[in-house]
């Protein structure tokens, strides 16, 4: 559809991971004995919205040590939960709904499992959840009329 000149629309979002040390009681037979953490990588709106009005699919590319390392998530919530032992870089590629006529965008997130910094010792002792989040914005320059309608619809 037609593009709206001299207009820019931004949509903030959050992406990142949470991780939790695996307790002995959580280790089922299907969890490898060398795995130390369970973690979730996700992308969502700043207020927890799923953003599926503008996002068609999010592809998370995990480390090659994972089976089927490319995880394509076609429906919200756009997230992957796994267990593992190591930190690595996750590539995240976002595909927008066809109405948007926007190119996909890629970003990277360093999966964080281990606490560090001033609170690290206490967090380790408590087995606390580790969180690593980043704020970013999708910037749509001269959006299509259809994308504009989607974004301004209440
Ligand atoms: C490195 N940082 O660069 C390391 C890689 C890989 C993590 C860490 C195992 C998954 C599985 C897992 O946690 N991989 O067993 O399926 O060399």
Short mmCIF file of C-alpha atoms and ligand atoms in Angstrom, two decimals:
data_model
loop_
_atom_site.label_atom_id
_atom_site.label_comp_id
_atom_site.label_asym_id
_atom_site.label_seq_id
_atom_site.Cartn_x
_atom_site.Cartn_y
_atom_site.Cartn_z
CA UNK A 1 0.00 0.00 0.00
CA UNK A 2 0.91 3.70 -0.23
CA UNK A 3 3.63 5.11 2.02
CA UNK A 4 3.09 8.08 4.28
CA UNK A 5 5.76 10.69 3.61
CA UNK A 6 7.46 12.67 6.36
CA UNK A 7 6.30 10.29 9.02
CA UNK A 8 8.25 8.12 11.40
CA UNK A 9 6.77 5.73 13.92
CA UNK A 10 8.76 4.09 16.72
CA UNK A 11 7.77 1.05 18.70
CA UNK A 12 9.86 0.25 21.77
CA UNK A 13 10.57 -3.33 22.73
CA UNK A 14 12.62 -5.41 25.13
CA UNK A 15 14.70 -8.44 24.36
CA UNK A 16 17.01 -10.56 26.43
CA UNK A 17 17.12 -13.55 28.69
CA UNK A 18 16.39 -14.81 32.14
CA UNK A 19 18.28 -17.80 33.56
CA UNK A 20 17.90 -19.95 36.62
CA UNK A 21 20.37 -22.47 38.08
CA UNK A 22 18.91 -25.96 37.77
CA UNK A 23 18.16 -27.52 41.13
CA UNK A 24 18.70 -31.27 41.61
CA UNK A 25 14.92 -31.70 41.87
CA UNK A 26 14.34 -30.13 38.43
CA UNK A 27 16.59 -32.58 36.59
CA UNK A 28 14.33 -34.91 34.71
CA UNK A 29 15.60 -37.82 32.61
CA UNK A 30 15.39 -35.64 29.50
CA UNK A 31 17.85 -33.05 30.84
CA UNK A 32 21.50 -33.70 30.08
CA UNK A 33 23.57 -34.12 33.31
CA UNK A 34 26.08 -31.44 32.26
CA UNK A 35 23.37 -28.79 31.97
CA UNK A 36 23.51 -26.27 34.81
CA UNK A 37 20.82 -23.73 33.93
CA UNK A 38 17.43 -23.29 32.39
CA UNK A 39 16.95 -20.10 30.43
CA UNK A 40 14.47 -18.23 28.27
CA UNK A 41 15.32 -15.79 25.48
CA UNK A 42 12.44 -13.53 24.46
CA UNK A 43 11.33 -10.43 22.61
CA UNK A 44 8.24 -8.48 23.65
CA UNK A 45 6.80 -5.02 24.11
CA UNK A 46 7.98 -2.82 26.97
CA UNK A 47 4.72 -3.44 28.82
CA UNK A 48 4.69 -7.14 28.04
CA UNK A 49 2.63 -6.82 24.82
CA UNK A 50 3.27 -9.68 22.41
CA UNK A 51 3.61 -7.31 19.37
CA UNK A 52 2.10 -9.87 17.02
CA UNK A 53 0.14 -7.04 15.39
CA UNK A 54 3.37 -6.04 13.65
CA UNK A 55 5.61 -9.11 14.06
CA UNK A 56 5.00 -12.20 11.95
CA UNK A 57 7.89 -14.31 13.13
CA UNK A 58 11.02 -14.20 15.25
CA UNK A 59 13.93 -16.49 14.47
CA UNK A 60 16.35 -17.26 17.30
CA UNK A 61 19.64 -18.81 16.21
CA UNK A 62 21.19 -20.75 19.09
CA UNK A 63 24.70 -22.16 19.47
CA UNK A 64 25.47 -25.13 17.20
CA UNK A 65 25.69 -27.41 20.23
CA UNK A 66 21.87 -27.29 20.30
CA UNK A 67 19.77 -29.61 18.18
CA UNK A 68 17.79 -27.66 15.56
CA UNK A 69 19.71 -24.53 16.50
CA UNK A 70 17.51 -22.30 14.34
CA UNK A 71 14.22 -21.81 16.17
CA UNK A 72 11.53 -20.06 14.21
CA UNK A 73 8.70 -18.80 16.42
CA UNK A 74 5.62 -17.98 14.37
CA UNK A 75 3.27 -17.05 17.20
CA UNK A 76 3.51 -15.14 20.45
CA UNK A 77 5.05 -15.42 22.91
CA UNK A 78 8.20 -14.92 20.85
CA UNK A 79 10.56 -16.86 23.08
CA UNK A 80 12.65 -20.00 23.41
CA UNK A 81 13.22 -21.89 26.65
CA UNK A 82 16.14 -24.31 26.92
CA UNK A 83 18.60 -25.80 29.35
CA UNK A 84 22.38 -25.71 28.94
CA UNK A 85 25.78 -25.13 30.48
CA UNK A 86 27.31 -22.23 28.60
CA UNK A 87 26.87 -18.62 27.55
CA UNK A 88 26.90 -17.68 23.88
CA UNK A 89 25.66 -15.13 21.37
CA UNK A 90 22.09 -15.57 20.18
CA UNK A 91 21.09 -14.00 16.90
CA UNK A 92 17.51 -12.72 16.76
CA UNK A 93 15.85 -11.90 13.46
CA UNK A 94 12.46 -10.20 13.40
CA UNK A 95 10.11 -10.52 10.41
CA UNK A 96 7.26 -8.04 10.16
CA UNK A 97 3.71 -8.65 8.94
CA UNK A 98 3.37 -8.35 5.14
CA UNK A 99 1.25 -5.17 5.42
CA UNK A 100 4.30 -3.39 6.79
CA UNK A 101 6.48 -4.01 3.71
CA UNK A 102 9.48 -3.70 6.01
CA UNK A 103 12.79 -5.54 5.81
CA UNK A 104 13.55 -7.95 8.61
CA UNK A 105 15.86 -6.71 11.34
CA UNK A 106 18.60 -8.58 13.16
CA UNK A 107 20.10 -8.13 16.58
CA UNK A 108 22.31 -10.06 18.93
CA UNK A 109 22.02 -10.97 22.54
CA UNK A 110 24.70 -12.46 24.75
CA UNK A 111 22.96 -15.17 26.75
CA UNK A 112 23.77 -14.53 30.38
CA UNK A 113 23.75 -17.36 32.90
CA UNK A 114 26.19 -16.22 35.55
CA UNK A 115 25.80 -13.33 37.96
CA UNK A 116 28.69 -10.88 38.20
CA UNK A 117 29.29 -7.50 39.76
CA UNK A 118 28.72 -6.27 43.32
CA UNK A 119 25.70 -8.49 43.99
CA UNK A 120 27.10 -11.65 42.39
CA UNK A 121 28.11 -13.54 45.53
CA UNK A 122 24.76 -13.01 47.20
CA UNK A 123 22.86 -13.90 44.02
CA UNK A 124 24.84 -17.12 43.63
CA UNK A 125 24.21 -18.04 47.25
CA UNK A 126 20.48 -17.48 46.79
CA UNK A 127 20.31 -19.26 43.44
CA UNK A 128 18.63 -16.12 42.16
CA UNK A 129 17.30 -15.59 38.64
CA UNK A 130 19.79 -13.85 36.38
CA UNK A 131 18.34 -11.28 33.99
CA UNK A 132 19.93 -9.56 31.01
CA UNK A 133 17.61 -7.26 29.10
CA UNK A 134 18.04 -4.67 26.41
CA UNK A 135 15.74 -1.87 25.32
CA UNK A 136 15.47 -1.03 21.64
CA UNK A 137 13.01 0.52 19.18
CA UNK A 138 11.68 -0.46 15.80
CA UNK A 139 11.80 2.67 13.68
CA UNK A 140 9.44 2.75 10.70
CA UNK A 141 10.27 5.51 8.25
CA UNK A 142 7.49 6.46 5.85
CA UNK A 143 5.33 3.54 6.97
CA UNK A 144 2.75 2.03 4.66
CA UNK A 145 -0.83 3.16 5.23
CA UNK A 146 -1.69 -0.36 6.43
CA UNK A 147 1.12 -0.38 8.97
CA UNK A 148 0.06 3.07 10.14
CA UNK A 149 -3.49 1.78 10.64
CA UNK A 150 -2.26 -1.24 12.56
CA UNK A 151 -0.06 0.89 14.80
CA UNK A 152 -2.66 3.55 15.55
CA UNK A 153 -5.59 1.19 16.05
CA UNK A 154 -6.57 0.96 19.72
C1 LIG B 1 31.79 -21.39 23.43
N1 LIG B 1 30.52 -20.25 25.09
O1 LIG B 1 31.81 -20.35 22.81
C2 LIG B 1 30.83 -21.53 24.57
C3 LIG B 1 29.67 -22.24 24.00
C4 LIG B 1 27.63 -23.49 24.31
C5 LIG B 1 26.51 -23.77 25.20
C6 LIG B 1 28.59 -22.52 24.93
C7 LIG B 1 24.86 -27.12 25.45
C8 LIG B 1 23.63 -27.45 24.76
C9 LIG B 1 23.37 -28.93 24.61
C10 LIG B 1 25.14 -25.66 25.76
O2 LIG B 1 24.81 -25.15 26.79
N2 LIG B 1 25.90 -24.99 24.86
O3 LIG B 1 24.00 -29.71 25.32
O4 LIG B 1 22.50 -29.22 23.86
O5 LIG B 1 32.51 -22.34 23.17
#
